[in-house]
């Protein structure tokens, strides 16, 4: 019997950068709760953005934000992981040197950016519904940094091929969507966050079902007997999943959840 559902957001449950849900998702979350099934939203997004997306059912959702760097339930903090400050400063300098990339730095309640163009700022504020602060130099601030990201409009894969080998022995590196490359403390992973939630709730891997589309979802796949990749997922992610479902645009996750009801 399934007792825990966990799903990625951008590219899986919703389109990348969207801030609205199919209204049926909210209904299903409530119906799952009545059946004793917990619902976890697991994303690279910040917590305020996720809470806004699920604003109508926010008290019925466990939030795994920042790829597992910040975990919250009913505004109670279950987990928070900060990056080493010196490594964070070095990484920021490295990202600043990348061509056509924007640097973002996440703390638990805000995202900091330097010199964003209008389109990128609009995506962050009006697309993702992030809490955003634009500053001259992030490194001058004393922050509890959870995640640092590089964003590139034209796609991040080429950048990732250079950056991941350079940093993977020091930090957790994840491609998240087609335009984001995320860096967190080595201990941070969506799968580790799901494991902690399973332990708290007394739920097994066999009682868990997860959904994803990208490399930062693979850790979750290891924490569930039934893992689903959406049809628009990366091929490596499809290969790692035990099942496939329809695309995010065609409500693939919702179609599977309906069968649980």
XYZ file of C-alpha atoms in Angstrom:
261
model
C 0.000 0.000 0.000
C 1.340 3.441 -0.934
C 1.719 5.847 1.999
C 4.023 8.516 0.526
C 4.007 10.348 -2.808
C 6.934 12.594 -3.755
C 7.180 14.567 -6.967
C 9.532 17.012 -8.594
C 7.926 20.217 -9.866
C 9.488 21.948 -12.900
C 9.464 19.644 -15.893
C 7.544 16.985 -13.955
C 4.388 18.289 -12.284
C 4.383 21.707 -13.989
C 6.084 23.468 -16.877
C 9.445 24.988 -16.027
C 8.974 28.350 -14.346
C 5.182 28.095 -13.982
C 3.472 29.374 -10.838
C 0.058 27.743 -11.256
C -1.183 24.178 -10.781
C -3.905 22.204 -12.457
C -6.694 22.695 -9.866
C -7.217 18.941 -9.808
C -3.757 18.542 -8.200
C -4.974 20.353 -5.079
C -8.055 18.150 -4.955
C -5.957 15.005 -5.295
C -3.591 16.087 -2.498
C -6.566 16.459 -0.153
C -8.007 13.110 -1.250
C -4.640 11.408 -0.756
C -4.418 12.819 2.757
C -7.843 11.377 3.589
C -6.490 7.986 2.571
C -3.443 8.424 4.815
C -1.024 9.156 1.951
C 1.483 11.959 2.552
C 2.358 14.300 -0.323
C 5.892 15.670 -0.755
C 6.837 18.396 -3.235
C 10.579 18.100 -3.949
C 12.236 20.792 -6.036
C 15.267 22.919 -6.671
C 12.979 25.897 -6.083
C 13.112 28.025 -2.949
C 10.545 27.436 -0.213
C 8.541 30.691 -0.717
C 8.095 29.828 -4.404
C 6.912 26.301 -3.589
C 4.582 27.479 -0.841
C 3.042 29.969 -3.283
C 2.507 27.236 -5.887
C 0.663 25.062 -3.327
C -0.894 28.010 -1.479
C -4.365 26.435 -1.371
C -3.080 23.197 0.227
C 0.189 24.352 1.819
C -0.641 22.732 5.170
C -1.142 19.382 3.439
C 2.256 19.327 1.719
C 5.771 18.526 2.953
C 8.211 20.796 1.122
C 11.671 19.593 0.078
C 13.144 22.849 -1.224
C 16.559 23.682 -2.709
C 17.095 20.068 -3.853
C 16.832 18.881 -0.253
C 18.810 21.693 1.353
C 15.745 22.985 3.192
C 12.826 20.809 4.339
C 9.656 22.304 5.819
C 6.239 21.088 6.959
C 3.583 23.591 8.060
C 6.335 26.195 8.417
C 8.222 23.897 10.823
C 11.829 23.446 9.690
C 12.769 19.766 9.522
C 16.209 20.213 7.954
C 18.589 22.913 6.728
C 22.065 22.529 5.222
C 24.471 25.424 4.665
C 27.416 25.487 2.283
C 30.966 26.065 3.466
C 31.497 29.824 3.203
C 34.940 29.700 1.623
C 33.840 27.170 -0.997
C 30.775 29.288 -1.681
C 32.897 32.382 -2.327
C 35.200 30.454 -4.674
C 32.234 29.040 -6.579
C 30.621 32.465 -6.946
C 33.813 33.804 -8.522
C 33.931 30.812 -10.858
C 30.340 31.304 -12.031
C 30.900 35.032 -12.572
C 33.565 34.087 -15.107
C 31.204 31.956 -17.194
C 29.923 33.333 -20.476
C 26.223 34.273 -20.651
C 25.512 32.916 -17.163
C 23.695 34.477 -14.244
C 24.667 33.769 -10.633
C 21.979 33.147 -8.008
C 22.514 32.481 -4.304
C 19.750 30.972 -2.165
C 19.080 31.243 1.545
C 16.027 29.711 3.148
C 13.684 32.639 2.478
C 15.285 34.594 -0.376
C 17.260 34.414 -3.595
C 20.085 36.893 -4.268
C 21.182 37.966 -7.748
C 23.712 40.359 -9.246
C 23.090 42.397 -12.410
C 20.150 40.386 -13.805
C 18.637 41.445 -17.104
C 14.929 42.249 -17.271
C 13.910 38.875 -18.709
C 15.737 36.866 -16.064
C 14.413 39.026 -13.243
C 10.900 38.648 -14.634
C 11.300 34.853 -14.706
C 12.478 34.780 -11.093
C 9.798 37.101 -9.725
C 6.772 36.585 -11.966
C 7.502 33.052 -13.214
C 8.844 31.169 -10.219
C 7.355 33.672 -7.730
C 10.654 33.820 -5.857
C 11.494 36.261 -3.090
C 14.376 38.082 -4.809
C 16.984 40.621 -3.691
C 19.161 42.348 -6.303
C 22.522 43.393 -4.831
C 25.866 44.650 -6.148
C 28.091 42.005 -4.526
C 26.667 38.930 -2.855
C 30.034 38.002 -1.392
C 29.913 41.103 0.825
C 26.854 39.745 2.657
C 26.893 37.383 5.649
C 24.491 34.686 4.486
C 23.575 31.143 5.470
C 23.886 29.889 1.887
C 21.923 26.751 1.009
C 22.394 26.701 -2.756
C 24.319 28.485 -5.495
C 23.193 28.231 -9.115
C 24.296 29.148 -12.600
C 21.517 30.003 -15.052
C 22.020 30.155 -18.813
C 19.191 30.992 -21.194
C 20.668 29.011 -24.063
C 20.996 25.798 -22.066
C 23.292 24.655 -19.289
C 24.658 21.301 -20.520
C 27.875 22.678 -22.054
C 28.603 24.649 -18.891
C 27.853 21.610 -16.747
C 30.429 19.516 -18.612
C 33.100 21.989 -17.508
C 31.849 22.853 -14.046
C 30.779 19.495 -12.611
C 34.228 17.820 -12.938
C 35.740 20.927 -11.346
C 33.449 20.898 -8.307
C 31.971 17.428 -7.786
C 34.618 16.394 -5.258
C 33.782 19.428 -3.094
C 30.049 20.044 -3.570
C 26.884 18.327 -4.728
C 26.348 19.328 -8.374
C 23.003 18.862 -10.143
C 21.626 19.811 -13.518
C 18.096 20.975 -12.733
C 16.065 21.624 -15.859
C 17.637 22.629 -19.133
C 18.944 25.985 -17.936
C 20.015 25.547 -14.305
C 23.127 24.077 -12.680
C 22.834 23.822 -8.890
C 25.528 23.459 -6.230
C 24.874 22.476 -2.616
C 26.688 20.963 0.349
C 27.762 17.366 -0.266
C 25.133 16.108 2.197
C 22.251 17.631 0.224
C 20.137 15.425 -2.026
C 16.417 15.014 -2.628
C 16.775 11.326 -1.894
C 18.349 11.991 1.514
C 15.498 14.356 2.343
C 12.938 11.718 1.366
C 14.782 9.177 3.524
C 14.497 11.469 6.541
C 10.783 12.018 5.926
C 10.265 8.260 5.580
C 12.019 7.707 8.902
C 9.945 10.365 10.679
C 6.669 8.974 9.327
C 7.615 5.302 9.599
C 7.157 4.717 5.874
C 9.168 2.197 3.868
C 10.659 2.332 0.382
C 8.012 -0.198 -0.701
C 5.273 2.218 0.433
C 6.677 5.156 -1.554
C 6.123 6.375 -5.101
C 8.168 9.187 -6.717
C 8.161 11.206 -9.948
C 10.941 13.093 -11.744
C 12.444 14.278 -15.002
C 16.045 15.329 -14.343
C 19.323 14.298 -12.744
C 18.503 15.963 -9.425
C 15.588 13.522 -9.083
C 17.663 10.333 -9.274
C 18.284 10.286 -5.522
C 14.527 10.074 -4.977
C 14.280 7.105 -7.311
C 16.454 5.124 -4.898
C 13.992 5.779 -2.075
C 10.966 4.258 -3.816
C 10.075 0.857 -5.173
C 7.904 2.604 -7.759
C 9.609 5.479 -9.573
C 8.103 7.273 -12.551
C 9.826 9.380 -15.182
C 7.640 11.692 -17.244
C 7.812 11.259 -21.010
C 9.754 14.520 -21.421
C 12.456 13.416 -18.947
C 16.121 13.054 -19.860
C 16.897 9.632 -21.327
C 19.178 8.690 -18.424
C 16.366 9.455 -16.013
C 13.897 7.369 -18.001
C 16.360 4.477 -17.894
C 16.649 4.746 -14.107
C 12.876 4.797 -13.516
C 10.792 1.692 -12.996
C 7.848 3.218 -14.903
C 7.096 5.911 -17.469
C 4.110 8.251 -17.552
C 2.843 11.014 -19.825
C 4.567 14.409 -20.157
C 4.312 17.198 -17.626
C 2.252 19.200 -20.114
C -0.217 16.309 -20.376
C -0.477 15.862 -16.581
C 1.458 12.596 -16.451
C 1.908 12.746 -12.667
C -1.740 13.547 -12.073
C -2.828 10.612 -14.239
C -0.859 8.195 -12.059
C -2.074 9.770 -8.816
C -5.666 9.404 -9.975
C -5.134 5.650 -10.061
C -4.237 5.693 -6.355
C -7.695 7.071 -5.611
